[in-house]
Amino acid sequence: MQSYIPPIDDYRFLLEEVLDFDGAMTELGKDVDCGLATAVLEEAGKFCADHLHPLNRQGDEQGARLVDGSVVMPDGFAAAYQAFVEAGWPSLAADPDHGGQGLPFILQLWLDEMLSASNLSFGLFPGLTRGAMEAIAAHASDDLKTRYLAPLISGEWTGAMALTESGAGTDLALLKTKAEDLGDGRFAITGQKIFISSGDHDMASNIVHLVLARLPDAPAGVKGISLFLVPKMLPDDTRNTMSVGALEKKMGIHAQPTCVMNYDGATGWLVGEPHRGLAAMFTMMNAERLMVGIQGLGIAGAAYQQAAAYAKDRLQGRSSDGGRGPVAIIEHADVRRMLLKVRAFVEAGRALAGWTALQWDRAQGHADPAIRADADALVALLTPVVKAAFTDFGFESAVAAQQVFGGHGYIREWGMEQFVRDARIAQIYEGTNGIQAMDLVGRKLPMAGGTVVERLFDQIEMDLQKCEGVEMAERVRNALGLLRDATIALRGAGADAAGAAAVDYLRLFALVCLGWMWARMAAVATRDSPLHASKRALAEFFVLRLLPESEGLARAIGAGEASLMAMPGDAF
Amino acid sequence: MQSYIPPIDDYRFLLEEVLDFDGAMTELGKDVDCGLATAVLEEAGKFCADHLHPLNRQGDEQGARLVDGSVVMPDGFAAAYQAFVEAGWPSLAADPDHGGQGLPFILQLWLDEMLSASNLSFGLFPGLTRGAMEAIAAHASDDLKTRYLAPLISGEWTGAMALTESGAGTDLALLKTKAEDLGDGRFAITGQKIFISSGDHDMASNIVHLVLARLPDAPAGVKGISLFLVPKMLPDDTRNTMSVGALEKKMGIHAQPTCVMNYDGATGWLVGEPHRGLAAMFTMMNAERLMVGIQGLGIAGAAYQQAAAYAKDRLQGRSSDGGRGPVAIIEHADVRRMLLKVRAFVEAGRALAGWTALQWDRAQGHADPAIRADADALVALLTPVVKAAFTDFGFESAVAAQQVFGGHGYIREWGMEQFVRDARIAQIYEGTNGIQAMDLVGRKLPMAGGTVVERLFDQIEMDLQKCEGVEMAERVRNALGLLRDATIALRGAGADAAGAAAVDYLRLFALVCLGWMWARMAAVATRDSPLHASKRALAEFFVLRLLPESEGLARAIGAGEASLMAMPGDAF
């Protein structure tokens, strides 16, 4: 396997030429410019390439193991995590009031891309820690903040989210874990949770679990769920009464310890109000969901690099005029099609992630509350799109990159099949992609009476009007037209109609957003440089060869729910 | 994991009501009718469900192992193979002159479906044996036929195809294995082959390898390749000088021993003419390619059964009117969408496989040579479509069925992720799906001046005209129109244009063929029975929700090759 090459030139292109990063930072009063941002990304990339990428295959082969009730990580992971913490990467974008570096979120998301590209199992540790940190920062008491925020932000401790139970996955109303008020501010938590990523490991001195549970007087359903902070090590340095029941054997992310956790009257503290755990949980979830989308992007980019290198090296077949042979398979049109498909997603996805991250920074830190609210709504709208579409495209990309290798792609030692197995989880966890699509259609489209989505469409339309490459922008505008029509048709749709359309609608939405980014990139890529030339070529490939999928999607959405609901349940 | 339920009712429906099996058998003078055929399929299904399905997970966990240079199969496989041979399944459709039962090929293909559904790794053994048997029957000397056909047909011995080398996969012109004429009818074969399925195992007393190699006086390129029969055990019962260099560690099909084989002056016999090995190889390949397509179908059907059972059992969320909850997730529109997508492929794929198999029987056994030739051409045309589209849809189906399980789908013990890992190989081996697409566009469309494909399209058109469900047939006819236009546009296309269009074109071709089968099935499914009602519902779902993909495919094909070839190779 080749080294991992961090996409620094592409980040620089996006910051300087597409996203007006300097302007955005000035607007936010942040003392960061393109130069500093690129330097940070360069260092981060070096860390991922040097420390994490070399452990990725070995982590898959060894896996996390359960030894005498504790998780032992694969060789090298603890040292790499130590180095990660010492270099300060966990605190990159965190609140300076609690020891964070306060850098813009775009750097965090792109760091996440490189973490996912080089070692997804590893990248989940800081990712989940950040989710825990966000929930504590937003909802916990000052006392809990004082005790827990600093070591989570520094990475000295890590976080875990304990939501799912065997009978309660998507539907948290069904969860059974109990919390008993001990009267002194502490609660005793009892129950079993499954699928707990980073639930236990040997890389940090404490693990802070955020656990959903029910208080005795809780109303039924999701309105009776509370969130508790349950640390592995208690403040008096004794071990909490929680244990790893089992490690799940999974398709991929073998170096990530996915635990069955037993809480046996474990000591916990309430985070936020009683029975309001879901709100706190969504604070974690939303940050996580963007990150999970980025995981799809990261793996796609890493798989592309390997496949492109292989395609330039592997000799098979003759040139298209029959004159030369054997030639590198990069000369064959169908190999190019596979590689271009991956890259056209990766580079537009990177741009869209960056655009969304800048909205996130506006939502957090803009002086004008109206701008904050607008930006926050856009992030909420785009979160399910990024989560689901990026992980779907990410998985499809990993499969396409594997296909470039022919039979070798199926053999473990080449590493391509690991990308496929690892990428697959991102379509499932943090809310399956079907759930994301229903979140988009059922919750996000109706936001503010439908004006949020209209505002995004208007912005896309405006940007397209400004684009130079006329024919290309025109095609994206056509797809936007299909999306607008579908959006109007889904207004006020019932649950069946929404559910029947949701996944196709989200994909159409994503294709339009990627087309929008390609139009913006092509419009500024006018120079005679290799990077600009490749941007123009990829933009053309995207609109001519990938965007047409939007037509079939629009047609399928328009066909409605009748053909899905006709068959009786027992006929399946 | 639930038991495997062989789709006997669906086979019966296809034989009796859709494919006019009795008529076809009368036409061929074969003494088989629907009753006998269904009884055979029922027995075969019972064997797969009782003997093979229960070994599938265990085969994945244990895997085939290399012990002291020999392959040891997972527990239970040798006994199951013994039972398979004793029941006579290997000889089902083989030539009665050599001990075969001479049953029609449609029964073989559907047996292959059930083998793949219950245990893909196991199913490859008889599959490869059949390929070897076909090549020997068509090309070998009478002496070789006498010695090798009977034990291969009975399954007492198994077969293996040794084509690929590390530098020569798709491009066999590059292969280096040497054959030296020993002067007494024997040849000494020397070289290393990789990716040799069923290359060694402990389930049969001999393994017959068909090995591609070059004679000393061979011309360069594919015109200098000869085929040799190289048995593990020589006629004098001594061990041939061939050995297993390694077992490949793969993404899936762990119970299938994929060997690196070393031939160290191994004794072999020429099959067919010197330097004409490729023709003999394609005899094997073509039979194998249809079977590989069926593998995708089999896994999709098996994955569907598990996912449908889970969806009827798993309680999450509320009914669409909000009134009841938790409800079985089969009530949710998006879960139905995933399941219907799989089933709409499986049932139409099963029909198309059956239709193709009947053409195969006509090609082999019809009294009229013109009808034989026509049928043979149709099989040649459809072979790459079945191989590539069925394995692509099969993989996508396994992924969709896994998604129905949410997080549980990612956990090994549920078995859904094995379907995904196993299904993936079928898109790669026996010629990658990209190669199939280029075979379709480059070799099959031009057959007989383009009249073969025109004849198929005309038959589809005629069948659609006869269909009752007017709107449905009309939509398939529209898609056929797009396919006809694309076919005309590709006439005389150069290598780049053909390669750029090929994969999308093959998918469009397959969608039209599946739509054709749905129209035919819907037209006869007029009764008020559960099976007929489900056929009508699935046909409607297919044309309304899946067939629209054809529009985007046609548009992408029409965009041509320029956007794929523009980027310089070193810019990838």
GROMACS .gro file of N, CA and C in nm, chain B residues 77-172:
model
  288
  649PHE      N    1  -1.779  -2.976   0.546
  649PHE     CA    2  -1.785  -2.958   0.401
  649PHE      C    3  -1.762  -3.089   0.326
  650ALA      N    4  -1.666  -3.169   0.372
  650ALA     CA    5  -1.636  -3.294   0.301
  650ALA      C    6  -1.759  -3.386   0.304
  651ALA      N    7  -1.823  -3.396   0.419
  651ALA     CA    8  -1.942  -3.481   0.430
  651ALA      C    9  -2.054  -3.428   0.340
  652ALA      N   10  -2.071  -3.297   0.339
  652ALA     CA   11  -2.176  -3.239   0.255
  652ALA      C   12  -2.146  -3.264   0.108
  653TYR      N   13  -2.019  -3.253   0.071
  653TYR     CA   14  -1.984  -3.278  -0.069
  653TYR      C   15  -2.011  -3.423  -0.106
  654GLN      N   16  -1.975  -3.513  -0.014
  654GLN     CA   17  -2.001  -3.655  -0.036
  654GLN      C   18  -2.151  -3.679  -0.061
  655ALA      N   19  -2.232  -3.619   0.024
  655ALA     CA   20  -2.378  -3.635   0.009
  655ALA      C   21  -2.427  -3.576  -0.123
  656PHE      N   22  -2.368  -3.464  -0.162
  656PHE     CA   23  -2.404  -3.396  -0.288
  656PHE      C   24  -2.376  -3.487  -0.407
  657VAL      N   25  -2.260  -3.554  -0.402
  657VAL     CA   26  -2.223  -3.645  -0.511
  657VAL      C   27  -2.314  -3.769  -0.511
  658GLU      N   28  -2.336  -3.822  -0.392
  658GLU     CA   29  -2.418  -3.943  -0.384
  658GLU      C   30  -2.561  -3.919  -0.433
  659ALA      N   31  -2.611  -3.797  -0.409
  659ALA     CA   32  -2.746  -3.766  -0.455
  659ALA      C   33  -2.750  -3.741  -0.605
  660GLY      N   34  -2.633  -3.735  -0.669
  660GLY     CA   35  -2.628  -3.722  -0.815
  660GLY      C   36  -2.639  -3.579  -0.867
  661TRP      N   37  -2.629  -3.480  -0.781
  661TRP     CA   38  -2.649  -3.341  -0.828
  661TRP      C   39  -2.546  -3.294  -0.929
  662PRO      N   40  -2.418  -3.338  -0.922
  662PRO     CA   41  -2.321  -3.285  -1.020
  662PRO      C   42  -2.357  -3.319  -1.165
  663SER      N   43  -2.427  -3.431  -1.185
  663SER     CA   44  -2.450  -3.476  -1.323
  663SER      C   45  -2.584  -3.432  -1.380
  664LEU      N   46  -2.654  -3.346  -1.309
  664LEU     CA   47  -2.792  -3.309  -1.343
  664LEU      C   48  -2.817  -3.282  -1.491
  665ALA      N   49  -2.740  -3.190  -1.548
  665ALA     CA   50  -2.767  -3.149  -1.686
  665ALA      C   51  -2.660  -3.199  -1.782
  666ALA      N   52  -2.573  -3.288  -1.732
  666ALA     CA   53  -2.460  -3.331  -1.817
  666ALA      C   54  -2.504  -3.434  -1.920
  667ASP      N   55  -2.416  -3.450  -2.017
  667ASP     CA   56  -2.441  -3.538  -2.132
  667ASP      C   57  -2.461  -3.684  -2.088
  668PRO      N   58  -2.576  -3.744  -2.123
  668PRO     CA   59  -2.601  -3.883  -2.085
  668PRO      C   60  -2.496  -3.979  -2.144
  669ASP      N   61  -2.434  -3.943  -2.256
  669ASP     CA   62  -2.331  -4.030  -2.313
  669ASP      C   63  -2.214  -4.051  -2.218
  670HIS      N   64  -2.194  -3.958  -2.127
  670HIS     CA   65  -2.083  -3.972  -2.031
  670HIS      C   66  -2.135  -3.987  -1.888
  671GLY      N   67  -2.257  -4.031  -1.876
  671GLY     CA   68  -2.308  -4.056  -1.742
  671GLY      C   69  -2.392  -3.944  -1.684
  672GLY      N   70  -2.416  -3.839  -1.764
  672GLY     CA   71  -2.499  -3.730  -1.715
  672GLY      C   72  -2.647  -3.765  -1.722
  673GLN      N   73  -2.729  -3.682  -1.655
  673GLN     CA   74  -2.872  -3.709  -1.653
  673GLN      C   75  -2.946  -3.637  -1.766
  674GLY      N   76  -2.878  -3.548  -1.835
  674GLY     CA   77  -2.936  -3.484  -1.952
  674GLY      C   78  -3.058  -3.399  -1.926
  675LEU      N   79  -3.076  -3.352  -1.803
  675LEU     CA   80  -3.191  -3.264  -1.775
  675LEU      C   81  -3.163  -3.125  -1.831
  676PRO      N   82  -3.266  -3.048  -1.855
  676PRO     CA   83  -3.245  -2.918  -1.921
  676PRO      C   84  -3.163  -2.822  -1.834
  677PHE      N   85  -3.095  -2.731  -1.902
  677PHE     CA   86  -3.001  -2.639  -1.838
  677PHE      C   87  -3.071  -2.545  -1.740
  678ILE      N   88  -3.199  -2.519  -1.761
  678ILE     CA   89  -3.271  -2.429  -1.670
  678ILE      C   90  -3.269  -2.486  -1.528
  679LEU      N   91  -3.274  -2.619  -1.517
  679LEU     CA   92  -3.269  -2.679  -1.383
  679LEU      C   93  -3.131  -2.662  -1.322
  680GLN      N   94  -3.028  -2.670  -1.407
  680GLN     CA   95  -2.892  -2.648  -1.359
  680GLN      C   96  -2.875  -2.506  -1.307
  681LEU      N   97  -2.923  -2.409  -1.385
  681LEU     CA   98  -2.904  -2.268  -1.345
  681LEU      C   99  -2.979  -2.238  -1.215
  682TRP      N  100  -3.098  -2.292  -1.203
  682TRP     CA  101  -3.173  -2.266  -1.080
  682TRP      C  102  -3.117  -2.346  -0.962
  683LEU      N  103  -3.061  -2.463  -0.989
  683LEU     CA  104  -2.985  -2.530  -0.883
  683LEU      C  105  -2.867  -2.442  -0.840
  684ASP      N  106  -2.801  -2.383  -0.939
  684ASP     CA  107  -2.690  -2.291  -0.907
  684ASP      C  108  -2.739  -2.175  -0.821
  685GLU      N  109  -2.859  -2.126  -0.850
  685GLU     CA  110  -2.913  -2.017  -0.768
  685GLU      C  111  -2.924  -2.062  -0.622
  686MET      N  112  -2.978  -2.180  -0.602
  686MET     CA  113  -2.999  -2.228  -0.464
  686MET      C  114  -2.866  -2.262  -0.397
  687LEU      N  115  -2.770  -2.314  -0.474
  687LEU     CA  116  -2.636  -2.339  -0.418
  687LEU      C  117  -2.573  -2.207  -0.373
  688SER      N  118  -2.582  -2.105  -0.458
  688SER     CA  119  -2.522  -1.976  -0.424
  688SER      C  120  -2.593  -1.911  -0.306
  689ALA      N  121  -2.724  -1.930  -0.301
  689ALA     CA  122  -2.802  -1.871  -0.193
  689ALA      C  123  -2.767  -1.934  -0.058
  690SER      N  124  -2.740  -2.062  -0.060
  690SER     CA  125  -2.719  -2.130   0.068
  690SER      C  126  -2.572  -2.137   0.106
  691ASN      N  127  -2.481  -2.139   0.007
  691ASN     CA  128  -2.340  -2.154   0.042
  691ASN      C  129  -2.254  -2.130  -0.082
  692LEU      N  130  -2.221  -2.004  -0.106
  692LEU     CA  131  -2.150  -1.970  -0.230
  692LEU      C  132  -2.016  -2.042  -0.241
  693SER      N  133  -1.941  -2.048  -0.131
  693SER     CA  134  -1.809  -2.112  -0.135
  693SER      C  135  -1.821  -2.256  -0.180
  694PHE      N  136  -1.921  -2.327  -0.129
  694PHE     CA  137  -1.943  -2.466  -0.168
  694PHE      C  138  -1.983  -2.474  -0.315
  695GLY      N  139  -2.076  -2.389  -0.357
  695GLY     CA  140  -2.131  -2.394  -0.492
  695GLY      C  141  -2.026  -2.379  -0.600
  696LEU      N  142  -1.914  -2.314  -0.565
  696LEU     CA  143  -1.809  -2.296  -0.665
  696LEU      C  144  -1.745  -2.428  -0.706
  697PHE      N  145  -1.742  -2.526  -0.616
  697PHE     CA  146  -1.677  -2.653  -0.651
  697PHE      C  147  -1.746  -2.721  -0.769
  698PRO      N  148  -1.876  -2.752  -0.760
  698PRO     CA  149  -1.939  -2.812  -0.878
  698PRO      C  150  -1.942  -2.718  -0.997
  699GLY      N  151  -1.949  -2.588  -0.973
  699GLY     CA  152  -1.950  -2.493  -1.084
  699GLY      C  153  -1.824  -2.502  -1.167
  700LEU      N  154  -1.709  -2.502  -1.099
  700LEU     CA  155  -1.583  -2.509  -1.172
  700LEU      C  156  -1.563  -2.646  -1.236
  701THR      N  157  -1.611  -2.747  -1.169
  701THR     CA  158  -1.601  -2.881  -1.225
  701THR      C  159  -1.676  -2.886  -1.358
  702ARG      N  160  -1.792  -2.822  -1.361
  702ARG     CA  161  -1.871  -2.821  -1.483
  702ARG      C  162  -1.799  -2.748  -1.596
  703GLY      N  163  -1.732  -2.638  -1.559
  703GLY     CA  164  -1.655  -2.565  -1.660
  703GLY      C  165  -1.546  -2.654  -1.720
  704ALA      N  166  -1.475  -2.725  -1.634
  704ALA     CA  167  -1.368  -2.814  -1.682
  704ALA      C  168  -1.426  -2.923  -1.772
  705MET      N  169  -1.538  -2.976  -1.727
  705MET     CA  170  -1.605  -3.083  -1.801
  705MET      C  171  -1.647  -3.034  -1.941
  706GLU      N  172  -1.702  -2.915  -1.948
  706GLU     CA  173  -1.744  -2.859  -2.078
  706GLU      C  174  -1.625  -2.844  -2.173
  707ALA      N  175  -1.514  -2.795  -2.120
  707ALA     CA  176  -1.397  -2.772  -2.205
  707ALA      C  177  -1.343  -2.905  -2.255
  708ILE      N  178  -1.338  -3.004  -2.167
  708ILE     CA  179  -1.288  -3.136  -2.208
  708ILE      C  180  -1.382  -3.198  -2.311
  709ALA      N  181  -1.512  -3.190  -2.285
  709ALA     CA  182  -1.610  -3.248  -2.377
  709ALA      C  183  -1.600  -3.184  -2.515
  710ALA      N  184  -1.576  -3.054  -2.519
  710ALA     CA  185  -1.577  -2.983  -2.647
  710ALA      C  186  -1.444  -2.992  -2.721
  711HIS      N  187  -1.333  -3.004  -2.649
  711HIS     CA  188  -1.204  -2.987  -2.715
  711HIS      C  189  -1.104  -3.100  -2.698
  712ALA      N  190  -1.120  -3.186  -2.597
  712ALA     CA  191  -1.014  -3.283  -2.567
  712ALA      C  192  -1.020  -3.404  -2.659
  713SER      N  193  -0.912  -3.480  -2.660
  713SER     CA  194  -0.905  -3.603  -2.736
  713SER      C  195  -0.998  -3.707  -2.675
  714ASP      N  196  -1.031  -3.808  -2.755
  714ASP     CA  197  -1.120  -3.913  -2.703
  714ASP      C  198  -1.057  -3.982  -2.582
  715ASP      N  199  -0.926  -3.998  -2.587
  715ASP     CA  200  -0.858  -4.063  -2.476
  715ASP      C  201  -0.877  -3.985  -2.345
  716LEU      N  202  -0.857  -3.853  -2.352
  716LEU     CA  203  -0.877  -3.771  -2.232
  716LEU      C  204  -1.023  -3.774  -2.188
  717LYS      N  205  -1.112  -3.769  -2.286
  717LYS     CA  206  -1.254  -3.775  -2.250
  717LYS      C  207  -1.285  -3.903  -2.175
  718THR      N  208  -1.234  -4.013  -2.226
  718THR     CA  209  -1.262  -4.141  -2.163
  718THR      C  210  -1.210  -4.143  -2.019
  719ARG      N  211  -1.091  -4.087  -2.001
  719ARG     CA  212  -1.033  -4.094  -1.867
  719ARG      C  213  -1.095  -3.994  -1.769
  720TYR      N  214  -1.133  -3.874  -1.819
  720TYR     CA  215  -1.166  -3.767  -1.724
  720TYR      C  216  -1.313  -3.727  -1.716
  721LEU      N  217  -1.390  -3.749  -1.822
  721LEU     CA  218  -1.527  -3.696  -1.819
  721LEU      C  219  -1.614  -3.761  -1.711
  722ALA      N  220  -1.613  -3.894  -1.709
  722ALA     CA  221  -1.706  -3.961  -1.618
  722ALA      C  222  -1.685  -3.922  -1.471
  723PRO      N  223  -1.561  -3.928  -1.420
  723PRO     CA  224  -1.546  -3.890  -1.278
  723PRO      C  225  -1.571  -3.742  -1.249
  724LEU      N  226  -1.554  -3.654  -1.351
  724LEU     CA  227  -1.589  -3.513  -1.330
  724LEU      C  228  -1.740  -3.497  -1.326
  725ILE      N  229  -1.807  -3.565  -1.418
  725ILE     CA  230  -1.953  -3.553  -1.425
  725ILE      C  231  -2.018  -3.609  -1.299
  726SER      N  232  -1.964  -3.718  -1.250
  726SER     CA  233  -2.023  -3.775  -1.128
  726SER      C  234  -1.990  -3.692  -1.005
  727GLY      N  235  -1.885  -3.609  -1.017
  727GLY     CA  236  -1.842  -3.530  -0.903
  727GLY      C  237  -1.740  -3.603  -0.817
  728GLU      N  238  -1.705  -3.724  -0.857
  728GLU     CA  239  -1.603  -3.798  -0.782
  728GLU      C  240  -1.472  -3.718  -0.780
  729TRP      N  241  -1.439  -3.656  -0.894
  729TRP     CA  242  -1.327  -3.563  -0.903
  729TRP      C  243  -1.383  -3.423  -0.924
  730THR      N  244  -1.302  -3.322  -0.892
  730THR     CA  245  -1.346  -3.185  -0.917
  730THR      C  246  -1.251  -3.117  -1.015
  731GLY      N  247  -1.293  -3.001  -1.066
  731GLY     CA  248  -1.213  -2.928  -1.164
  731GLY      C  249  -1.167  -2.792  -1.114
  732ALA      N  250  -1.065  -2.739  -1.179
  732ALA     CA  251  -1.016  -2.604  -1.148
  732ALA      C  252  -0.966  -2.541  -1.277
  733MET      N  253  -0.980  -2.409  -1.287
  733MET     CA  254  -0.934  -2.336  -1.404
  733MET      C  255  -0.813  -2.251  -1.366
  734ALA      N  256  -0.698  -2.278  -1.427
  734ALA     CA  257  -0.575  -2.207  -1.391
  734ALA      C  258  -0.534  -2.115  -1.505
  735LEU      N  259  -0.587  -1.993  -1.500
  735LEU     CA  260  -0.561  -1.898  -1.609
  735LEU      C  261  -0.469  -1.786  -1.562
  736THR      N  262  -0.508  -1.721  -1.451
  736THR     CA  263  -0.447  -1.595  -1.411
  736THR      C  264  -0.305  -1.613  -1.358
  737GLU      N  265  -0.219  -1.516  -1.391
  737GLU     CA  266  -0.086  -1.506  -1.329
  737GLU      C  267  -0.074  -1.366  -1.270
  738SER      N  268   0.029  -1.346  -1.186
  738SER     CA  269   0.031  -1.218  -1.114
  738SER      C  270   0.043  -1.101  -1.212
  739GLY      N  271   0.109  -1.120  -1.325
  739GLY     CA  272   0.120  -1.012  -1.422
  739GLY      C  273   0.019  -1.022  -1.535
  740ALA      N  274  -0.066  -1.124  -1.533
  740ALA     CA  275  -0.158  -1.145  -1.644
  740ALA      C  276  -0.295  -1.184  -1.590
  741GLY      N  277  -0.382  -1.084  -1.579
  741GLY     CA  278  -0.518  -1.111  -1.531
  741GLY      C  279  -0.613  -1.100  -1.648
  742THR      N  280  -0.669  -0.981  -1.665
  742THR     CA  281  -0.755  -0.954  -1.778
  742THR      C  282  -0.681  -0.978  -1.910
  743ASP      N  283  -0.554  -0.943  -1.911
  743ASP     CA  284  -0.477  -0.950  -2.034
  743ASP      C  285  -0.393  -1.078  -2.037
  744LEU      N  286  -0.451  -1.183  -2.096
  744LEU     CA  287  -0.384  -1.314  -2.096
  744LEU      C  288  -0.266  -1.319  -2.192
   0.00000   0.00000   0.00000
